[in-house]
CSV table of C-alpha atoms in Angstrom, one decimal:
chain,number,residue,atom,x,y,z
A,228,MET,CA,49.4,-95.2,-36.8
A,229,ALA,CA,51.5,-92.6,-38.7
A,230,ARG,CA,54.2,-94.1,-40.8
A,231,LEU,CA,57.6,-92.3,-41.0
A,232,LEU,CA,58.5,-91.8,-44.6
A,233,ARG,CA,62.3,-91.9,-44.7
A,234,ALA,CA,62.2,-94.3,-47.6
A,235,PRO,CA,60.0,-94.0,-50.7
A,236,PHE,CA,56.4,-94.5,-49.8
A,237,GLN,CA,53.8,-95.8,-52.3
A,238,LEU,CA,50.1,-95.9,-52.4
A,239,ARG,CA,47.5,-97.0,-54.9
A,240,ARG,CA,45.1,-94.5,-56.4
A,241,LEU,CA,42.4,-94.4,-59.1
A,242,VAL,CA,44.0,-91.7,-61.3
A,243,THR,CA,46.7,-89.1,-60.9
A,244,PRO,CA,45.4,-85.7,-62.1
A,245,PHE,CA,47.4,-82.6,-62.2
A,246,PRO,CA,49.3,-81.6,-58.9
A,247,SER,CA,47.9,-78.3,-57.7
A,248,LEU,CA,51.2,-77.3,-56.4
A,249,LEU,CA,52.8,-77.8,-59.8
A,250,TYR,CA,49.8,-76.2,-61.4
A,251,ARG,CA,50.1,-73.3,-59.0
A,252,CYS,CA,53.6,-72.9,-60.3
A,253,ARG,CA,52.4,-72.8,-63.9
A,254,TYR,CA,54.1,-76.0,-65.0
A,255,SER,CA,52.5,-79.1,-66.3
A,256,THR,CA,53.2,-82.5,-64.8
A,257,GLN,CA,52.4,-84.2,-68.1
A,258,VAL,CA,50.4,-86.8,-66.2
A,259,GLY,CA,46.7,-87.1,-67.2
A,260,PRO,CA,44.8,-85.2,-69.9
A,261,GLU,CA,46.2,-82.1,-71.6
A,262,SER,CA,45.4,-78.9,-69.7
A,263,PHE,CA,46.0,-75.1,-69.7
A,264,VAL,CA,49.8,-74.9,-69.1
A,265,PRO,CA,51.1,-71.4,-68.3
A,266,GLY,CA,54.9,-71.6,-68.3
A,267,HIS,CA,57.0,-70.7,-65.3
A,268,ASN,CA,59.8,-73.0,-64.3
A,269,THR,CA,59.3,-72.9,-60.6
A,270,THR,CA,58.7,-76.7,-60.6
A,271,THR,CA,60.3,-79.3,-62.7
A,272,THR,CA,58.7,-82.2,-64.6
A,273,THR,CA,60.5,-85.0,-66.2
A,274,THR,CA,60.2,-88.7,-67.0
A,275,GLY,CA,62.7,-91.4,-66.2
A,276,THR,CA,63.2,-94.5,-64.2
A,277,PRO,CA,63.8,-93.6,-60.5
A,278,GLU,CA,64.9,-96.4,-58.2
A,279,ILE,CA,61.7,-97.2,-56.4
A,280,ASP,CA,60.7,-100.5,-54.8
A,281,PRO,CA,57.6,-102.2,-56.0
A,282,PRO,CA,54.5,-101.2,-54.0
A,283,SER,CA,53.1,-103.7,-51.4
A,284,ARG,CA,49.5,-104.0,-50.2
A,285,ASN,CA,50.2,-103.1,-46.7
A,286,GLN,CA,51.5,-99.7,-47.9
A,287,THR,CA,48.1,-98.8,-49.4
A,288,PRO,CA,46.1,-96.4,-47.1
A,289,GLU,CA,42.6,-97.6,-46.5
A,290,SER,CA,41.1,-94.3,-47.5
A,291,SER,CA,42.8,-94.2,-50.9
A,292,LYS,CA,40.9,-95.0,-54.0
A,293,THR,CA,41.3,-98.5,-55.3
A,294,ALA,CA,42.8,-99.6,-58.6
A,295,GLY,CA,44.7,-97.4,-60.8
A,296,GLU,CA,48.1,-95.8,-60.7
A,297,TRP,CA,50.8,-96.0,-58.1
A,298,THR,CA,52.1,-92.8,-56.5
A,299,SER,CA,55.1,-92.4,-54.2
A,300,PHE,CA,56.8,-89.6,-52.3
A,301,ARG,CA,60.5,-89.2,-51.8
A,302,MET,CA,62.4,-86.5,-49.9
A,303,GLU,CA,65.3,-85.2,-51.9
A,304,GLU,CA,67.9,-82.5,-51.0
A,305,THR,CA,65.9,-79.6,-52.4
A,306,ALA,CA,62.5,-81.0,-53.3
A,307,LEU,CA,59.7,-83.6,-52.8
A,308,ARG,CA,59.6,-86.1,-55.6
A,309,VAL,CA,56.1,-87.4,-56.6
A,310,THR,CA,56.3,-90.5,-58.8
A,311,THR,CA,53.5,-92.2,-60.8
A,312,THR,CA,53.0,-95.2,-62.9
A,313,GLY,CA,55.2,-95.3,-66.0
A,314,SER,CA,58.2,-93.9,-64.1
A,315,LYS,CA,56.9,-90.4,-64.6
A,316,PHE,CA,57.9,-88.1,-61.8
A,317,SER,CA,57.5,-84.5,-60.8
A,318,VAL,CA,59.5,-82.4,-58.4
A,319,ILE,CA,58.0,-79.9,-56.0
A,320,ARG,CA,60.6,-77.5,-54.7
A,321,TYR,CA,60.5,-77.2,-50.9
A,322,PRO,CA,59.9,-73.4,-50.9
A,323,VAL,CA,56.9,-73.9,-53.2
A,324,LEU,CA,55.6,-76.8,-51.1
A,325,ARG,CA,56.0,-74.7,-47.9
A,326,ASP,CA,54.3,-71.7,-49.5
A,327,ALA,CA,51.2,-73.9,-50.1
A,328,CYS,CA,50.7,-74.7,-46.4
A,329,LYS,CA,47.2,-73.8,-45.2
A,330,CYS,CA,47.4,-75.0,-41.6
A,331,PRO,CA,45.7,-72.8,-38.9
A,332,ARG,CA,49.0,-71.2,-38.1
A,333,CYS,CA,49.6,-70.2,-41.7
A,334,VAL,CA,46.1,-69.3,-42.8
A,335,ASP,CA,43.4,-67.8,-40.4
A,336,VAL,CA,40.5,-70.3,-40.2
A,337,HIS,CA,37.9,-67.5,-40.2
A,338,SER,CA,39.3,-64.8,-42.6
A,339,LYS,CA,41.1,-67.4,-44.8
A,340,GLN,CA,44.0,-64.9,-45.0
A,341,ARG,CA,47.6,-65.7,-44.7
A,342,ASN,CA,49.6,-65.1,-41.5
A,343,PHE,CA,52.9,-65.2,-43.3
A,344,ARG,CA,54.6,-63.7,-46.4
A,345,THR,CA,56.3,-65.7,-49.1
A,346,SER,CA,59.4,-63.6,-48.4
A,347,ASP,CA,59.4,-65.1,-44.9
A,348,ILE,CA,60.3,-68.5,-46.3
A,349,ASP,CA,64.0,-69.4,-46.1
A,350,PRO,CA,65.1,-70.3,-49.7
A,351,PHE,CA,67.1,-73.1,-48.2
A,352,ILE,CA,64.1,-74.6,-46.3
A,353,ARG,CA,63.9,-78.4,-46.5
A,354,ALA,CA,61.7,-81.2,-45.3
A,355,ARG,CA,62.9,-82.9,-42.1
A,356,GLU,CA,60.3,-85.7,-42.0
A,357,LEU,CA,57.4,-87.0,-44.0
A,358,LYS,CA,54.5,-88.9,-42.4
A,359,TRP,CA,51.5,-90.5,-44.0
A,360,ASP,CA,48.5,-91.0,-41.6
A,361,GLY,CA,46.2,-92.7,-44.1
A,362,GLU,CA,44.6,-89.5,-45.4
A,363,SER,CA,47.3,-86.8,-45.6
A,364,LEU,CA,51.0,-86.2,-46.0
A,365,GLN,CA,52.5,-84.4,-43.0
A,366,VAL,CA,55.7,-82.4,-43.5
A,367,THR,CA,57.9,-81.0,-40.8
A,368,TRP,CA,60.6,-78.6,-41.7
A,369,ASP,CA,64.2,-77.5,-41.2
A,370,ASN,CA,64.8,-73.8,-41.5
A,371,ASP,CA,61.1,-73.0,-41.2
A,372,ILE,CA,59.6,-69.6,-40.5
A,373,PRO,CA,61.0,-68.8,-37.0
A,374,ASP,CA,57.7,-67.4,-35.6
A,375,LEU,CA,55.8,-70.6,-36.2
A,376,GLY,CA,58.1,-72.8,-34.1
A,377,ARG,CA,59.9,-76.0,-34.8
A,378,ASP,CA,56.8,-78.1,-34.1
A,379,HIS,CA,55.0,-76.5,-37.1
A,380,VAL,CA,53.6,-79.2,-39.4
A,381,SER,CA,52.3,-78.7,-43.0
A,382,THR,CA,49.6,-81.1,-44.0
A,383,PHE,CA,48.6,-81.9,-47.6
A,384,THR,CA,45.9,-84.2,-48.8
A,385,LEU,CA,46.5,-86.2,-52.0
A,386,ASP,CA,43.9,-84.0,-53.7
A,387,GLN,CA,45.9,-80.9,-52.7
A,388,LEU,CA,49.0,-82.5,-54.2
A,389,GLN,CA,47.3,-84.0,-57.2
A,390,THR,CA,44.4,-81.9,-58.3
A,391,PRO,CA,44.0,-78.3,-59.4
A,392,SER,CA,43.7,-75.9,-56.5
A,393,GLU,CA,40.2,-74.4,-56.1
A,394,HIS,CA,42.0,-71.1,-55.3
A,395,HIS,CA,44.4,-71.0,-58.2
A,396,ARG,CA,43.4,-67.8,-60.0
A,397,ARG,CA,41.9,-68.7,-63.4
A,398,VAL,CA,43.4,-71.9,-64.6
A,399,ASP,CA,41.3,-74.0,-62.3
A,400,GLY,CA,38.8,-74.8,-65.1
A,401,PHE,CA,37.2,-71.5,-66.0
A,402,SER,CA,39.7,-69.9,-68.3
A,403,ASN,CA,40.1,-73.4,-69.8
A,404,ARG,CA,36.4,-74.2,-69.2
A,405,GLY,CA,35.6,-76.5,-72.1
A,406,ARG,CA,34.2,-73.8,-74.3
A,407,GLN,CA,31.8,-75.2,-76.9
A,408,LEU,CA,32.1,-73.3,-80.2
A,409,TRP,CA,28.9,-72.6,-82.1
A,410,GLY,CA,27.4,-71.3,-85.2
A,411,LYS,CA,23.9,-70.6,-86.4
A,412,GLU,CA,22.9,-74.3,-86.7
A,413,ARG,CA,24.2,-75.4,-83.4
A,414,MET,CA,22.7,-72.5,-81.5
A,415,GLN,CA,19.3,-72.8,-83.1
A,416,ALA,CA,19.2,-76.4,-82.0
A,417,GLN,CA,20.9,-76.1,-78.5
A,418,GLN,CA,20.1,-72.6,-77.1
A,419,HIS,CA,19.6,-72.8,-73.3
A,420,TRP,CA,16.5,-71.3,-71.7
A,421,ILE,CA,15.7,-71.2,-68.0
A,422,THR,CA,12.6,-69.7,-66.4
A,423,PHE,CA,12.9,-66.7,-64.1
A,424,GLU,CA,11.6,-68.7,-61.2
A,425,GLU,CA,14.2,-71.4,-61.7
A,426,TYR,CA,16.9,-68.9,-62.3
A,427,MET,CA,16.2,-67.1,-59.0
A,428,GLN,CA,16.4,-70.3,-56.9
A,429,ASP,CA,19.5,-72.3,-55.9
A,430,GLY,CA,19.2,-75.7,-57.5
A,431,LYS,CA,20.3,-77.8,-60.5
A,432,PRO,CA,18.4,-75.7,-63.1
A,433,PHE,CA,20.4,-72.6,-62.1
A,434,ALA,CA,23.7,-74.6,-61.9
A,435,ARG,CA,23.1,-76.1,-65.4
A,436,ALA,CA,22.3,-72.6,-66.7
A,437,MET,CA,25.6,-71.2,-65.4
A,438,ARG,CA,27.4,-74.2,-66.8
A,439,GLU,CA,26.0,-73.5,-70.2
A,440,LEU,CA,26.9,-69.9,-69.9
A,441,ALA,CA,30.5,-70.9,-69.1
A,442,ARG,CA,30.6,-73.2,-72.2
A,443,VAL,CA,28.8,-71.3,-74.9
A,444,GLY,CA,28.8,-67.7,-73.6
A,445,LEU,CA,25.1,-67.2,-74.3
A,446,LEU,CA,22.0,-67.9,-72.0
A,447,PHE,CA,18.3,-67.0,-72.1
A,448,VAL,CA,15.9,-66.3,-69.2
A,449,LYS,CA,12.1,-66.3,-69.8
A,450,ASP,CA,8.9,-65.6,-67.9
A,451,ILE,CA,10.3,-62.5,-66.2
A,452,PRO,CA,7.9,-60.2,-64.4
A,453,ASP,CA,7.2,-56.9,-66.2
A,454,SER,CA,9.4,-54.7,-64.1
A,455,ARG,CA,12.3,-52.4,-65.0
A,456,GLU,CA,14.1,-53.6,-61.8
A,457,MET,CA,14.3,-57.2,-62.9
A,458,VAL,CA,17.5,-56.9,-65.0
A,459,GLU,CA,19.5,-56.0,-61.9
A,460,LYS,CA,17.9,-58.8,-59.9
A,461,ILE,CA,18.9,-61.3,-62.7
A,462,GLY,CA,22.5,-59.8,-62.8
A,463,GLN,CA,22.9,-60.0,-59.1
A,464,ARG,CA,22.4,-63.7,-59.1
A,465,MET,CA,25.8,-63.9,-60.9
A,466,GLY,CA,27.6,-61.3,-58.9
A,467,PRO,CA,27.7,-57.6,-58.0
A,468,ILE,CA,26.4,-55.2,-60.7
A,469,ARG,CA,29.1,-53.3,-62.6
A,470,ASN,CA,28.3,-49.6,-62.2
A,471,THR,CA,29.5,-47.4,-65.1
A,472,PHE,CA,28.8,-43.9,-66.2
A,473,TYR,CA,25.6,-45.3,-67.7
A,474,GLY,CA,24.5,-46.2,-64.2
A,475,SER,CA,24.0,-49.6,-62.5
A,476,SER,CA,21.5,-50.4,-65.3
A,477,TRP,CA,20.4,-48.5,-68.4
A,478,ASP,CA,17.7,-48.4,-71.0
A,479,VAL,CA,18.1,-49.2,-74.7
A,480,ARG,CA,15.5,-47.2,-76.5
A,481,LYS,CA,15.4,-44.5,-79.1
A,482,VAL,CA,16.1,-41.0,-77.8
A,483,PRO,CA,16.7,-37.8,-79.7
A,484,GLU,CA,20.3,-36.7,-80.3
A,485,ALA,CA,21.6,-39.9,-78.9
A,486,LYS,CA,25.2,-40.1,-77.6
A,487,ASN,CA,25.3,-43.8,-78.3
A,488,VAL,CA,24.2,-45.5,-81.5
A,489,ALA,CA,22.4,-48.1,-79.3
A,490,TYR,CA,19.9,-45.3,-78.4
A,491,THR,CA,18.9,-44.9,-82.0
A,492,SER,CA,16.6,-47.0,-84.3
A,493,GLN,CA,19.3,-47.5,-86.9
A,494,PHE,CA,21.1,-50.8,-87.7
A,495,LEU,CA,23.8,-51.5,-85.1
A,496,GLY,CA,26.6,-53.8,-86.3
A,497,PHE,CA,28.5,-56.5,-84.4
A,498,HIS,CA,30.3,-55.1,-81.5
A,499,MET,CA,31.4,-55.5,-77.8
A,500,ASP,CA,30.6,-53.0,-75.1
A,501,LEU,CA,33.0,-50.6,-73.3
A,502,MET,CA,36.2,-51.5,-75.1
A,503,TYR,CA,37.4,-48.1,-74.3
A,504,MET,CA,37.7,-49.0,-70.6
A,505,ASN,CA,40.7,-50.6,-68.8
A,506,GLU,CA,38.4,-53.5,-67.7
A,507,PRO,CA,35.5,-54.0,-70.1
A,508,PRO,CA,32.7,-55.8,-68.4
A,509,GLY,CA,32.8,-59.6,-68.7
A,510,PHE,CA,29.0,-60.2,-69.1
A,511,GLN,CA,26.1,-58.2,-70.4
A,512,LEU,CA,22.4,-58.7,-69.8
A,513,LEU,CA,19.5,-57.3,-71.9
A,514,HIS,CA,16.0,-57.7,-70.6
A,515,CYS,CA,13.2,-57.1,-73.1
A,516,LEU,CA,10.3,-55.0,-71.7
A,517,ARG,CA,8.7,-53.9,-75.0
A,518,ASN,CA,9.4,-55.0,-78.6
A,519,SER,CA,6.2,-54.5,-80.6
A,520,CYS,CA,7.6,-52.5,-83.5
A,521,GLU,CA,8.8,-53.8,-86.9
A,522,GLY,CA,12.4,-54.9,-86.9
A,523,GLY,CA,14.8,-54.8,-83.9
A,524,GLU,CA,15.9,-58.4,-84.1
A,525,SER,CA,19.0,-59.3,-82.0
A,526,LEU,CA,22.0,-61.0,-83.6
A,527,PHE,CA,24.8,-62.9,-82.0
A,528,ALA,CA,28.0,-64.5,-83.2
A,529,ASP,CA,30.8,-66.5,-81.5
A,530,THR,CA,34.1,-64.8,-82.1
A,531,PHE,CA,36.0,-67.7,-80.6
A,532,LYS,CA,34.6,-70.0,-83.3
A,533,VAL,CA,35.5,-67.5,-86.0
A,534,ALA,CA,39.0,-67.1,-84.6
A,535,ASN,CA,39.3,-70.9,-84.5
A,536,ASP,CA,38.2,-71.1,-88.2
A,537,MET,CA,40.9,-68.6,-89.1
A,538,PHE,CA,43.5,-70.5,-87.2
A,539,THR,CA,42.7,-73.7,-89.1
A,540,SER,CA,42.2,-72.2,-92.5
A,541,SER,CA,44.2,-69.0,-92.5
A,542,ARG,CA,46.9,-69.2,-89.8
A,543,THR,CA,48.7,-66.0,-91.0
A,544,GLU,CA,45.6,-63.9,-90.6
A,545,TYR,CA,45.0,-65.4,-87.2
A,546,GLU,CA,48.5,-64.5,-86.0
A,547,THR,CA,48.2,-61.1,-87.6
A,548,LEU,CA,45.1,-60.3,-85.5
A,549,ALA,CA,46.9,-61.5,-82.4
A,550,GLU,CA,49.4,-58.7,-83.0
A,551,THR,CA,47.0,-56.1,-84.2
A,552,TRP,CA,45.9,-53.5,-81.6
A,553,LEU,CA,42.9,-51.3,-82.2
A,554,ASN,CA,42.2,-48.1,-80.3
A,555,TYR,CA,38.9,-47.3,-78.8
A,556,GLU,CA,37.4,-44.1,-77.4
A,557,TYR,CA,34.3,-42.5,-75.9
A,558,LEU,CA,34.8,-38.7,-75.9
A,559,HIS,CA,31.9,-36.4,-74.8
A,560,LYS,CA,31.6,-33.3,-72.7
A,561,ASP,CA,31.3,-35.2,-69.4
A,562,HIS,CA,33.2,-38.4,-70.2
A,563,ALA,CA,36.5,-39.1,-71.8
A,564,TYR,CA,37.7,-42.7,-72.1
A,565,SER,CA,40.2,-44.4,-74.4
A,566,ASN,CA,42.1,-47.7,-74.5
A,567,SER,CA,43.7,-50.1,-76.8
A,568,TRP,CA,43.4,-53.9,-77.2
A,569,PRO,CA,44.6,-56.6,-79.5
A,570,VAL,CA,41.8,-58.1,-81.6
A,571,PHE,CA,42.8,-61.6,-80.4
A,572,GLU,CA,44.1,-61.3,-76.9
A,573,THR,CA,46.2,-64.4,-76.3
A,574,GLN,CA,48.3,-65.7,-73.4
A,575,LYS,CA,51.8,-66.7,-74.4
A,576,LEU,CA,52.6,-70.2,-73.0
A,577,ARG,CA,55.6,-72.5,-73.1
A,578,HIS,CA,56.1,-74.5,-76.2
A,579,GLY,CA,54.7,-71.6,-78.2
A,580,LYS,CA,51.1,-72.1,-77.4
A,581,ARG,CA,49.0,-68.9,-77.4
A,582,PRO,CA,45.4,-69.7,-76.4
A,583,ILE,CA,42.8,-66.9,-76.8
A,584,VAL,CA,41.8,-65.2,-73.5
A,585,HIS,CA,39.5,-62.6,-75.0
A,586,VAL,CA,38.5,-61.2,-78.4
A,587,ASN,CA,38.2,-57.4,-78.5
A,588,TYR,CA,36.2,-56.0,-81.3
A,589,SER,CA,33.9,-52.9,-81.4
A,590,PRO,CA,34.0,-51.0,-84.7
A,591,PRO,CA,31.4,-48.3,-83.6
A,592,PHE,CA,33.8,-47.1,-80.9
A,593,GLN,CA,37.1,-47.4,-82.6
A,594,ALA,CA,39.6,-44.5,-82.5
A,595,PRO,CA,42.0,-43.7,-85.3
A,596,LEU,CA,44.8,-46.2,-86.0
A,597,GLY,CA,47.5,-43.7,-85.3
A,598,TYR,CA,50.2,-46.2,-84.4
A,599,LEU,CA,50.1,-47.8,-87.9
A,600,LYS,CA,51.7,-44.7,-89.4
A,601,ARG,CA,55.0,-46.3,-88.2
A,602,LYS,CA,54.3,-49.5,-90.0
A,603,SER,CA,55.4,-50.5,-93.5
A,604,PRO,CA,52.8,-50.5,-96.3
A,605,GLY,CA,53.0,-54.3,-96.3
A,606,GLU,CA,52.3,-54.5,-92.6
A,607,ILE,CA,49.3,-52.1,-92.9
A,608,LYS,CA,48.0,-54.1,-95.9
A,609,ALA,CA,48.2,-57.4,-93.9
A,610,LYS,CA,46.5,-56.0,-90.9
A,611,LEU,CA,43.6,-54.5,-92.9
A,612,ALA,CA,43.2,-57.7,-94.9
A,613,ALA,CA,43.1,-59.8,-91.7
A,614,LEU,CA,40.5,-57.4,-90.2
A,615,LYS,CA,38.4,-57.6,-93.3
A,616,SER,CA,38.5,-61.4,-93.3
A,617,PHE,CA,37.5,-61.5,-89.6
A,618,ALA,CA,34.6,-59.1,-90.2
A,619,HIS,CA,33.5,-61.0,-93.3
A,620,ARG,CA,33.5,-64.4,-91.4
A,621,LEU,CA,31.6,-62.9,-88.5
A,622,GLU,CA,28.8,-61.8,-90.9
A,623,GLU,CA,28.5,-65.0,-92.7
A,624,GLU,CA,25.0,-66.4,-92.3
A,625,LYS,CA,26.3,-69.7,-90.9
A,626,ASN,CA,27.8,-67.9,-87.9
A,627,ILE,CA,24.9,-65.7,-87.0
A,628,PHE,CA,22.2,-66.6,-84.5
A,629,GLU,CA,19.2,-64.3,-84.7
A,630,LEU,CA,16.0,-63.9,-82.7
A,631,LYS,CA,13.6,-61.2,-81.7
A,632,LEU,CA,13.4,-61.0,-77.9
A,633,LYS,CA,9.9,-60.9,-76.5
A,634,PRO,CA,8.8,-59.0,-73.4
A,635,GLY,CA,9.7,-61.0,-70.4
A,636,GLU,CA,12.8,-62.5,-72.0
A,637,CYS,CA,16.5,-61.7,-71.1
A,638,VAL,CA,19.7,-62.6,-72.9
A,639,ILE,CA,23.0,-63.0,-70.9
A,640,PHE,CA,26.2,-63.1,-72.9
A,641,GLU,CA,29.9,-63.1,-72.5
A,642,ASN,CA,30.9,-59.6,-73.6
A,643,ARG,CA,34.5,-60.4,-74.8
A,644,ARG,CA,33.5,-63.5,-76.7
A,645,ILE,CA,30.1,-63.0,-78.1
A,646,VAL,CA,29.5,-60.0,-80.4
A,647,HIS,CA,26.0,-58.7,-80.6
A,648,ALA,CA,24.1,-56.6,-83.2
A,649,ARG,CA,20.6,-55.3,-83.8
A,650,ARG,CA,18.6,-54.8,-86.9
A,651,GLN,CA,17.0,-51.4,-87.7
A,652,PHE,CA,13.5,-50.9,-86.2
A,653,ASN,CA,10.6,-48.6,-86.9
A,654,THR,CA,8.9,-46.9,-83.9
A,655,ALA,CA,6.2,-45.3,-86.0
A,656,GLU,CA,4.1,-48.2,-84.9
A,657,GLY,CA,5.0,-50.0,-81.8
A,658,GLU,CA,7.8,-49.7,-79.2
A,659,ARG,CA,11.2,-51.2,-78.4
A,660,TRP,CA,12.6,-51.0,-74.9
A,661,LEU,CA,15.3,-53.1,-73.4
A,662,ALA,CA,17.0,-52.7,-70.0
A,663,GLY,CA,20.6,-53.6,-69.6
A,664,THR,CA,23.3,-54.1,-67.0
A,665,TYR,CA,26.8,-55.5,-66.7
A,666,VAL,CA,28.5,-58.0,-64.3
A,667,ASP,CA,32.3,-58.3,-64.2
A,668,GLU,CA,34.1,-61.5,-65.3
A,669,ASP,CA,35.8,-62.0,-61.9
A,670,ALA,CA,32.4,-62.0,-60.2
A,671,VAL,CA,30.8,-64.5,-62.5
A,672,ILE,CA,33.8,-66.9,-62.4
A,673,SER,CA,33.7,-66.7,-58.6
A,674,ARG,CA,30.0,-67.7,-58.8
A,675,TRP,CA,30.9,-70.6,-61.1
A,676,ARG,CA,33.6,-71.8,-58.7
A,677,THR,CA,31.2,-71.9,-55.7
A,678,LEU,CA,28.5,-73.6,-57.7
A,679,ARG,CA,30.9,-76.2,-58.9
A,680,ALA,CA,32.2,-76.8,-55.4
A,681,GLN,CA,28.6,-77.3,-54.2
A,682,ASP,CA,27.6,-79.6,-57.0
A,683,PRO,CA,30.5,-81.1,-58.9
A,684,THR,CA,28.4,-83.6,-60.8
A,685,THR,CA,26.3,-81.0,-62.5
A,686,TRP,CA,29.4,-79.2,-63.7
A,687,LYS,CA,30.9,-82.4,-65.1
A,688,THR,CA,27.8,-83.1,-67.2
A,689,GLY,CA,28.5,-82.3,-70.8
A,690,ASP,CA,32.3,-82.7,-70.4
A,691,LEU,CA,32.8,-79.2,-69.0
A,692,GLY,CA,36.6,-78.9,-68.9
A,693,SER,CA,37.3,-80.7,-72.2
A,694,SER,CA,37.9,-78.0,-74.8
A,695,GLU,CA,36.5,-78.4,-78.3
A,696,LEU,CA,38.8,-75.7,-79.6
A,697,GLU,CA,41.5,-76.4,-82.1
A,698,ASP,CA,45.2,-75.8,-81.5
A,699,PRO,CA,45.2,-72.1,-80.5
A,700,ASN,CA,43.0,-73.0,-77.5
A,701,LYS,CA,43.9,-76.7,-76.9
A,702,GLN,CA,45.4,-77.0,-73.5
């Protein structure tokens, strides 16, 4: 039987993770482990000693998890108060709570699209009644959206109130996805390989491979059929292929009068692809079809690790690169692209935290530093010194993982985290031919989310979600 919640209602629960509605509003509840905390003050978090009666056994819903922290709900004038053990409480403002309703009247059951606008919500909306039915909290409203009727009921499960929303843009575990930093030694010992057959099938091997790609930004596929079309098939397992002026896929091999240094046999230093575009691709794939010539080894380095090293040992240089923008361009007869990015692209959070979102670094495609002409000599010197330090650290042997791809092998890497390079090769004897393609970051993150929803256990293995980064990326 539903229980009318006019007084505080308490239930027992195993743990109290982050409320999604608070998370949705980019504010931490400060209950549970640290997490990625974007800072908007739509909801309020505080600690104190609210006047709440001790919980009794007959108030514990049978479906709730046993043992752990107590949680209670209280209707206030402008908000719902959620209280947990230790007298910590969070306040969800009624307009925010109402906006989160996903009942069939508010969200179409088939299209999953909203039937109302946020602007339709009365800013003075308030809860009229709360009811707990053993599994969910039901809320009826005063001043609700008129078209929905006075009998409209919003229903929220405890998980919806207390765990990150699966639909909250990027803070649901994949921008803060427990990245594991690595250097040469770690990658040599822990590189992740998956067979083409396993990769092309839904199952735990593929889910584990995607989990590792999320953590370390680098993944290898082997035993691939000898076919030029395979690279797109591999990419499509993660999401739609990103089509660029290079095409849906492209060949990396020596050509005369190349318009890209990648199409020569000379050494190609560390870089990221397509920095001159508004949205550089999130992930790149390179499938080796031929590699019988001398040289041509592939090199990789984790820029997040190097950034973290700079944060801990040279904070000033780290902060300088977070404020240093580099220009990029690709200017040819048929194509003209240009853009600018900070070397360390950070997200400014409350309490001064600035976790890295992307690293943007591609010296072969840099344009002139025109904007620096307005800077003082001291500022220019500091920026160049920080860039030099970053480049030097990237090229330290301890940070470089090197291997020579064999025919039938493919590397997948996160384009705005992992820099890649190639040693010079000699085609006088032998051949080197790689096929490449791109997949956008949004598509891959979408794939990760669906895989995690299907198999949460696999994604929890290896502590995915607990960051190993130091302060600039601790959540």
